[in-house]
CSV table of C-alpha atoms in Angstrom, one decimal:
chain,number,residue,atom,x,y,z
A,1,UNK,CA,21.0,-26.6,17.8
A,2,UNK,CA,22.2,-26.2,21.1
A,3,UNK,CA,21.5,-29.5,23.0
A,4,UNK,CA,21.7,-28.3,26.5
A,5,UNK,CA,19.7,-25.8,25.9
A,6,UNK,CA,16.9,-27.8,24.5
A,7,UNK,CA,17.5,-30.1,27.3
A,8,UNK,CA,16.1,-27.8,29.6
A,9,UNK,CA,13.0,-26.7,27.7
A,10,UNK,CA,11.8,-30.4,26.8
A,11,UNK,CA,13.1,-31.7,30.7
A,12,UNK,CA,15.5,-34.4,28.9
A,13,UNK,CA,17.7,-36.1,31.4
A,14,UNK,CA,15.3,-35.2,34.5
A,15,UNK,CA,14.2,-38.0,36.7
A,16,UNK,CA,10.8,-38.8,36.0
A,17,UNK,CA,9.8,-39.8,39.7
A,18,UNK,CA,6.0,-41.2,39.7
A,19,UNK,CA,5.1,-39.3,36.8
A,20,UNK,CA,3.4,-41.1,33.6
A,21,UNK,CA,5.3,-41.5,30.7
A,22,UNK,CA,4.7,-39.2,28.1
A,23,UNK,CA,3.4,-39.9,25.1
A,24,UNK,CA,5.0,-40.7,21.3
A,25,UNK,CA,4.0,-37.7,20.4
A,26,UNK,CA,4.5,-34.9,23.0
A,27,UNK,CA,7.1,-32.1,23.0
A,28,UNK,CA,9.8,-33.6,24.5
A,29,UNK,CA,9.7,-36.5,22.5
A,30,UNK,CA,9.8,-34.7,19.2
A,31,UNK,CA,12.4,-32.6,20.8
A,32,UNK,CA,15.1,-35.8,21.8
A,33,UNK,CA,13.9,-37.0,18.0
A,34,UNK,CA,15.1,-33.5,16.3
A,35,UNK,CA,18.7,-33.9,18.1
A,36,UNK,CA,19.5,-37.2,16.5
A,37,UNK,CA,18.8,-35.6,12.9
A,38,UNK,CA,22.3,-35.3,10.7
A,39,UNK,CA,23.0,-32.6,9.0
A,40,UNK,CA,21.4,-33.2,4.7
A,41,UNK,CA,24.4,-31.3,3.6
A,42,UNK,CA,27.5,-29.7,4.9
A,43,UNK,CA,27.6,-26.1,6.4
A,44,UNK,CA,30.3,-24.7,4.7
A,45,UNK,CA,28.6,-25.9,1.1
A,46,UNK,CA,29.4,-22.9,-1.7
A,47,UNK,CA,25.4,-23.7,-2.7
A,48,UNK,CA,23.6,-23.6,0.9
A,49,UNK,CA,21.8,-20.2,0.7
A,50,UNK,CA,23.3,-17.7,3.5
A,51,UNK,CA,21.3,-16.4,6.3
A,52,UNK,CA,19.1,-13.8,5.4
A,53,UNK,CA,20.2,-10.2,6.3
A,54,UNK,CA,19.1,-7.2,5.6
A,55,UNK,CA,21.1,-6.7,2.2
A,56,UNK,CA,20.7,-9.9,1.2
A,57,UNK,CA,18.8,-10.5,-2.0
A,58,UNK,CA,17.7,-13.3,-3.9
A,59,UNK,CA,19.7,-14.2,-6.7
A,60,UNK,CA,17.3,-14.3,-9.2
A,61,UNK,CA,15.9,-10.7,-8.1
A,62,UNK,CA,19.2,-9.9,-8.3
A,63,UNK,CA,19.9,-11.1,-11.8
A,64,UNK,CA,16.3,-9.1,-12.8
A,65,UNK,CA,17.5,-6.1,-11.1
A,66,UNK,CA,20.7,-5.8,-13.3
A,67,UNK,CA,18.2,-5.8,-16.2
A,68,UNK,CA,19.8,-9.2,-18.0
A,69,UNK,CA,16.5,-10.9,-17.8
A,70,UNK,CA,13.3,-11.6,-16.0
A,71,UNK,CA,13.1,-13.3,-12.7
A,72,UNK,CA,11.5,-16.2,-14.3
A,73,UNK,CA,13.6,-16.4,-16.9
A,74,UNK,CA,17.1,-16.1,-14.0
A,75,UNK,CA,15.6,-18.9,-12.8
A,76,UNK,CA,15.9,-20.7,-16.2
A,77,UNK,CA,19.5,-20.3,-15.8
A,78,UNK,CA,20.7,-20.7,-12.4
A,79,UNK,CA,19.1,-24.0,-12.5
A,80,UNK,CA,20.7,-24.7,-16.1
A,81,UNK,CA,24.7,-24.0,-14.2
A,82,UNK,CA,25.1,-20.4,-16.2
A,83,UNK,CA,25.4,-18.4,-12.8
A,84,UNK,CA,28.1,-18.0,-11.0
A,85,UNK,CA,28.6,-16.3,-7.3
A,86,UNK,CA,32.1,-15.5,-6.4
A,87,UNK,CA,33.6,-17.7,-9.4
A,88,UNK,CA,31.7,-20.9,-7.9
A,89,UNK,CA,28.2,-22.4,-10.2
A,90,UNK,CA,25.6,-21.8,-8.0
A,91,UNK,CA,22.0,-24.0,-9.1
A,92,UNK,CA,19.8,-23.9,-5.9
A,93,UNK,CA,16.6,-21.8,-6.1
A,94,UNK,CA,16.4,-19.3,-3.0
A,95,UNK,CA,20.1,-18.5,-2.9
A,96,UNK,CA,20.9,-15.1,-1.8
A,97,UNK,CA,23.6,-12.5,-2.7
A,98,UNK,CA,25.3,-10.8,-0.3
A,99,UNK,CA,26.7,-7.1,-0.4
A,100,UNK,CA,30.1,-6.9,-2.0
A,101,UNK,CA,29.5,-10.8,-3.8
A,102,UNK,CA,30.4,-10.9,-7.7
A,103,UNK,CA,27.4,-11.9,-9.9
A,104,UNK,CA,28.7,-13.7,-13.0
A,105,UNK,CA,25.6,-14.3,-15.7
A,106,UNK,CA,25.9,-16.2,-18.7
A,107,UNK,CA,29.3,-15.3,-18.9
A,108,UNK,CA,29.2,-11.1,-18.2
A,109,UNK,CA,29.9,-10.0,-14.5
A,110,UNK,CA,26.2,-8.2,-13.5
A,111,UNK,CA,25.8,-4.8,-11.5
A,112,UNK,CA,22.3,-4.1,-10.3
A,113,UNK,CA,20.7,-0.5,-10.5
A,114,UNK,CA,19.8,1.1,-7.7
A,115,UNK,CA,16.2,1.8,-7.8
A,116,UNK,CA,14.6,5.1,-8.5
A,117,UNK,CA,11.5,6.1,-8.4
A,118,UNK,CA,10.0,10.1,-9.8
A,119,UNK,CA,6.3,11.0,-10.2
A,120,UNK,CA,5.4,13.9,-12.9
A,121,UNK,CA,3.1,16.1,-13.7
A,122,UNK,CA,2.3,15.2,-17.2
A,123,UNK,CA,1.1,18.0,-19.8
A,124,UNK,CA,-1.0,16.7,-22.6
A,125,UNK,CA,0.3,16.0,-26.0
A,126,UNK,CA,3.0,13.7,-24.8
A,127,UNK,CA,2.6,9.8,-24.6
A,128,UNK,CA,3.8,7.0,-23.1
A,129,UNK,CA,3.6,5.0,-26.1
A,130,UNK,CA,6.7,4.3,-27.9
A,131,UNK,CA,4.7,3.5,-30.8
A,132,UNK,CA,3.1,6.4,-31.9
A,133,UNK,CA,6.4,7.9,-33.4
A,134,UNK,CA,4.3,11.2,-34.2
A,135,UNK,CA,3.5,12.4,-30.7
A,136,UNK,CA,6.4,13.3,-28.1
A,137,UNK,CA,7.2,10.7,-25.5
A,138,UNK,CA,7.0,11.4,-21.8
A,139,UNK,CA,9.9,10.3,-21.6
A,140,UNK,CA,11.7,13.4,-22.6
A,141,UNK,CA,10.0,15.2,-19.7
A,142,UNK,CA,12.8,13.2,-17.5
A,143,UNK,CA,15.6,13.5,-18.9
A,144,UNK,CA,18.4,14.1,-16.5
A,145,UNK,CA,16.6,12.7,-13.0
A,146,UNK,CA,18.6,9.5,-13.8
A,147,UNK,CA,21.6,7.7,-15.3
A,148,UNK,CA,19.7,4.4,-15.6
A,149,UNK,CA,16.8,4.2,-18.1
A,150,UNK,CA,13.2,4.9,-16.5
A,151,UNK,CA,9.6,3.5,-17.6
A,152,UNK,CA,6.8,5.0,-16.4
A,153,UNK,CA,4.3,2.7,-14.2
A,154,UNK,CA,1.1,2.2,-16.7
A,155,UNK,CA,0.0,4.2,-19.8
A,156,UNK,CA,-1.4,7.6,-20.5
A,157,UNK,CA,-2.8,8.9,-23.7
A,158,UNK,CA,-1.4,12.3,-25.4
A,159,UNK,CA,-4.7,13.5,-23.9
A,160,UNK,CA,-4.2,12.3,-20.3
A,161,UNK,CA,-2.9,14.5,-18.1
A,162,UNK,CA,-1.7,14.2,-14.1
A,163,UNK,CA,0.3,12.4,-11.9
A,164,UNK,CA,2.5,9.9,-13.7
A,165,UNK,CA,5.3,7.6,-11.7
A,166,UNK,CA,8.4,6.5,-13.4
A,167,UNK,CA,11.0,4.1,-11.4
A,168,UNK,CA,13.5,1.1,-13.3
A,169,UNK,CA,12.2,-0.6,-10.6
A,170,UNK,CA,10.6,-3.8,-12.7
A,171,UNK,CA,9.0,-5.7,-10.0
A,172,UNK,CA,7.0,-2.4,-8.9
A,173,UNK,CA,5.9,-1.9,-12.7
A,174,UNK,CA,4.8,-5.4,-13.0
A,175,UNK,CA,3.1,-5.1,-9.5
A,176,UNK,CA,0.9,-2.2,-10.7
A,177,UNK,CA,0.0,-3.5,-14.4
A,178,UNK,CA,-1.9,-6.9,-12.5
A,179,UNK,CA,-5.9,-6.5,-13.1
A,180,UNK,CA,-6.3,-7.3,-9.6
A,181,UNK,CA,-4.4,-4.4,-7.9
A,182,UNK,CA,-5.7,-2.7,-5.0
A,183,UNK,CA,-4.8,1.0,-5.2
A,184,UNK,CA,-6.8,3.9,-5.4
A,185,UNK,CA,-6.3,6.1,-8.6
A,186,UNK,CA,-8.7,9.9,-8.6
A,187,UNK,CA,-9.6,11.4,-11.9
A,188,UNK,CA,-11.2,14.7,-12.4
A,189,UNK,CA,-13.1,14.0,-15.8
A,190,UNK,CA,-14.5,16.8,-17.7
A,191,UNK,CA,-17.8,16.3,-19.5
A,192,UNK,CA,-18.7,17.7,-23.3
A,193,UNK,CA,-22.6,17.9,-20.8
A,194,UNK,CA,-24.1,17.7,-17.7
A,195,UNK,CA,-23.6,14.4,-15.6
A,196,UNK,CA,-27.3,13.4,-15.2
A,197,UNK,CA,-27.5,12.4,-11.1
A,198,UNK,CA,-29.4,9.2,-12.5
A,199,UNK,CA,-26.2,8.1,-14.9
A,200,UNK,CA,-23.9,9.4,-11.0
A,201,UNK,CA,-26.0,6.8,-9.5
A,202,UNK,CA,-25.8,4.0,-12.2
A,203,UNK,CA,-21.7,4.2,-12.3
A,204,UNK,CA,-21.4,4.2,-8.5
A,205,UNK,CA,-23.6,0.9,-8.6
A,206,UNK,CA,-20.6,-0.6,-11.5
A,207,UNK,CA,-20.8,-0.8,-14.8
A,208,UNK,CA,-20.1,-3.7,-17.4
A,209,UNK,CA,-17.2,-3.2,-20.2
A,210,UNK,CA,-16.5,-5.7,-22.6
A,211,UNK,CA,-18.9,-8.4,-20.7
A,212,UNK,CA,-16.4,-7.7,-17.6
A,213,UNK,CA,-18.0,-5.8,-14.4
A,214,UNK,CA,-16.4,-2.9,-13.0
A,215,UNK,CA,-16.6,-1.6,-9.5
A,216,UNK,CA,-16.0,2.2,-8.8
A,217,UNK,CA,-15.0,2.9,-5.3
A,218,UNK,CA,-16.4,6.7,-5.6
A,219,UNK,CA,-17.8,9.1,-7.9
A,220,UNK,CA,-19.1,12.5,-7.3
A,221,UNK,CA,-19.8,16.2,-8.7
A,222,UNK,CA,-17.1,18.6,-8.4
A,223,UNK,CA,-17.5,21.1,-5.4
A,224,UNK,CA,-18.5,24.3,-6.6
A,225,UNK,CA,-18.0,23.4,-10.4
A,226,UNK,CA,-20.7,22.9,-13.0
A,227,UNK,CA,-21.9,19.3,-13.3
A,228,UNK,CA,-19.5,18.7,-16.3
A,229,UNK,CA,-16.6,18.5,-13.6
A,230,UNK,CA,-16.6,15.0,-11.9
A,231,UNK,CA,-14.7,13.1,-9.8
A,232,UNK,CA,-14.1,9.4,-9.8
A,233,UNK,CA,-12.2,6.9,-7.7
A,234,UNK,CA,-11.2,3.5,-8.9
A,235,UNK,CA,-8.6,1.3,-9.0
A,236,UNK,CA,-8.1,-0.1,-12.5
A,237,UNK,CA,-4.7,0.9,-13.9
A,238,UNK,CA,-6.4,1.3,-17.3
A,239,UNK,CA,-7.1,5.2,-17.9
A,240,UNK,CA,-8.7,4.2,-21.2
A,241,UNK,CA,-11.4,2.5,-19.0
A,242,UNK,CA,-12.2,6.1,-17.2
A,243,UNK,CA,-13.1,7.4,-21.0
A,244,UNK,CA,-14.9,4.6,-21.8
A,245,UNK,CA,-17.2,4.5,-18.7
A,246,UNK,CA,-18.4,8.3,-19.5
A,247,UNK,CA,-19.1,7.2,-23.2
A,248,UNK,CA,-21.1,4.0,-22.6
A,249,UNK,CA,-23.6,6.8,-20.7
A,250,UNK,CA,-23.3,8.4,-23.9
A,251,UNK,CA,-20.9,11.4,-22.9
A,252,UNK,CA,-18.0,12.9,-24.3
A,253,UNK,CA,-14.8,13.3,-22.6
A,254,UNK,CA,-13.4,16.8,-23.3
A,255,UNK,CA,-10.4,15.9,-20.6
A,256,UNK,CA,-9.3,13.8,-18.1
A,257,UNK,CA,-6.4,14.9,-15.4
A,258,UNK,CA,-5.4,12.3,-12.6
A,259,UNK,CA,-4.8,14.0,-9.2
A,260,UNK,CA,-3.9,11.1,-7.1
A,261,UNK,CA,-2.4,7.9,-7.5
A,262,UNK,CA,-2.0,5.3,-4.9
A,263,UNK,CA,-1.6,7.8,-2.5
A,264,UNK,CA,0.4,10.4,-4.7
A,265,UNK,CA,-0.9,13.4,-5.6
A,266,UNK,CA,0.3,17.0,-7.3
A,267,UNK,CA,0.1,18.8,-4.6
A,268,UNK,CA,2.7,21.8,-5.5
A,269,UNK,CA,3.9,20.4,-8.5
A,270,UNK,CA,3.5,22.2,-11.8
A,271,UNK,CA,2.7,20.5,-14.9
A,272,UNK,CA,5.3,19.4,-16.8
A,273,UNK,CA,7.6,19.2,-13.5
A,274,UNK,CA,9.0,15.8,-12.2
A,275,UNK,CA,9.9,15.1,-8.3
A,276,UNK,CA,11.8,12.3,-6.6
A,277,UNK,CA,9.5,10.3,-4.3
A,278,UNK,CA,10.4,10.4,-0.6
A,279,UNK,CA,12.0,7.6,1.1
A,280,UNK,CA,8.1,7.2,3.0
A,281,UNK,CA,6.6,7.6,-0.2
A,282,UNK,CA,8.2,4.8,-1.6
A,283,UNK,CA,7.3,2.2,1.4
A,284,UNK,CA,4.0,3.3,0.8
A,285,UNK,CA,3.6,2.9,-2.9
A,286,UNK,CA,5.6,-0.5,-2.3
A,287,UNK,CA,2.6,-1.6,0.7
A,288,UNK,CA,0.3,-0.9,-2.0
């Protein structure tokens, strides 16, 4: 802190003429209080976090990024002595990496992935599961937009087709899998019958799955399509939940397609064709 300068602002030093002393606890005061403060530790100390800049990043988001662990977990070890910045042990939560600094974790030096992020049009009989060994994974739909392994953000059925995001970007997959998220996902849900305008009216008002209340933000007949063609906006990140809505009225689901998702949509891209997002389209699925 610059004394003279703080001099000036709380009037330290200034004759006080006839003026009444100022109280214990007015500005000035606090401000001649702050000055006497040592320093806890010393500037130059190897642990002290470093001024935040623009490439800075956390060391345990660091440690995550590189794909050795989870956040959480990073933590676990930093504070346990098992990470070292720049050869020096490094224990103090909030540290941040700077551009250029050597990582060492658990004893292997890390390297953090850039992040990527695609969106593709998904065809149906592909999955996202990497359980169900007899259908085709989505997975193979990508091959070749990256070097660094890809996940897509939430599941889709072999069924399921429509807009589907991949990244390696953890944090953003995690951000997107919490019940609570606030994005908009549209579905254009085709019927086995008619959407009765009474059962329309019933799922705009919410409907309970499971004993657990679900709001839909909008649901509606398809323009200029028979009455088996609807459209529905929520924001679960469940597409399972979209089928089971339909069939608690009793109704069928012949298919379900996603044409938007948290802003995305597949406009101009043909199914079965993958895209890297835009540099805008990534602040905006990350504002989300």
């Amino acid at each position: 802190m610059n004394n003279s300068n703080s001099d000036k602002r709380s009037g330290a030093g200034k004759p006080s003429g006839d003026r009444k002393k100022a109280p214990a606890t007015s500005k000035p005061a606090m401000a001649k209080r702050s000055q006497n403060r040592k320093p806890v530790v010393k500037k130059d100390s190897p642990n002290i976090p470093k001024p935040l800049k623009s490439d800075d990043i956390r060391l345990n988001k660091y440690i995550a990024n590189s794909g050795a662990c989870s956040r959480r977990d990073a933590d676990i070890y930093i504070q346990s002595g098992n990470v070292k910045v720049n050869g020096i042990p490094v224990t103090e939560m909030g540290y941040k990496v700077k551009p250029g600094d050597v990582v060492n974790f658990d004893g292997a030096v890390l390297t953090p992935e850039k992040k990527e992020y695609f969106v593709l049009n998904k065809p149906k009989n592909f999955t996202t599961s990497v359980e169900e060994v007899e259908h085709r994974n989505v997975l193979e739909l990508i091959k070749g937009a990256s070097k660094t392994p890809m996940l897509p953000i939430g599941r889709m059925d072999k069924n399921t087709t429509g807009l589907l995001v991949f990244t390696n970007d953890t944090d953003m997959i995690r951000k997107f899998s919490l019940p609570n998220q606030k994005s908009n996902k549209i579905y254009q849900v085709t019927l086995d019958k008619n959407l009765k305008y009474e059962d329309l009216e019933k799922i705009q008002s919410g409907v309970t799955l499971d004993g657990h209340r679900l709001f839909v933000d909008e649901i509606s007949y398809i323009e200029n399509e028979a009455k088996t063609e609807i459209g529905i906006k929520l924001r679960t990140p469940n597409v399972k939940v979209v089928r089971a809505i339909f069939e608690s009225f009793k109704y069928n689901v012949i298919k379900i397609d996603r044409v938007a998702f948290a802003g995305l949509t597949k406009k101009n891209l043909p199914r079965g064709i993958w895209r890297p997002l835009t540099e805008q389209e990534i602040i905006n699925l990350k504002n989300c």
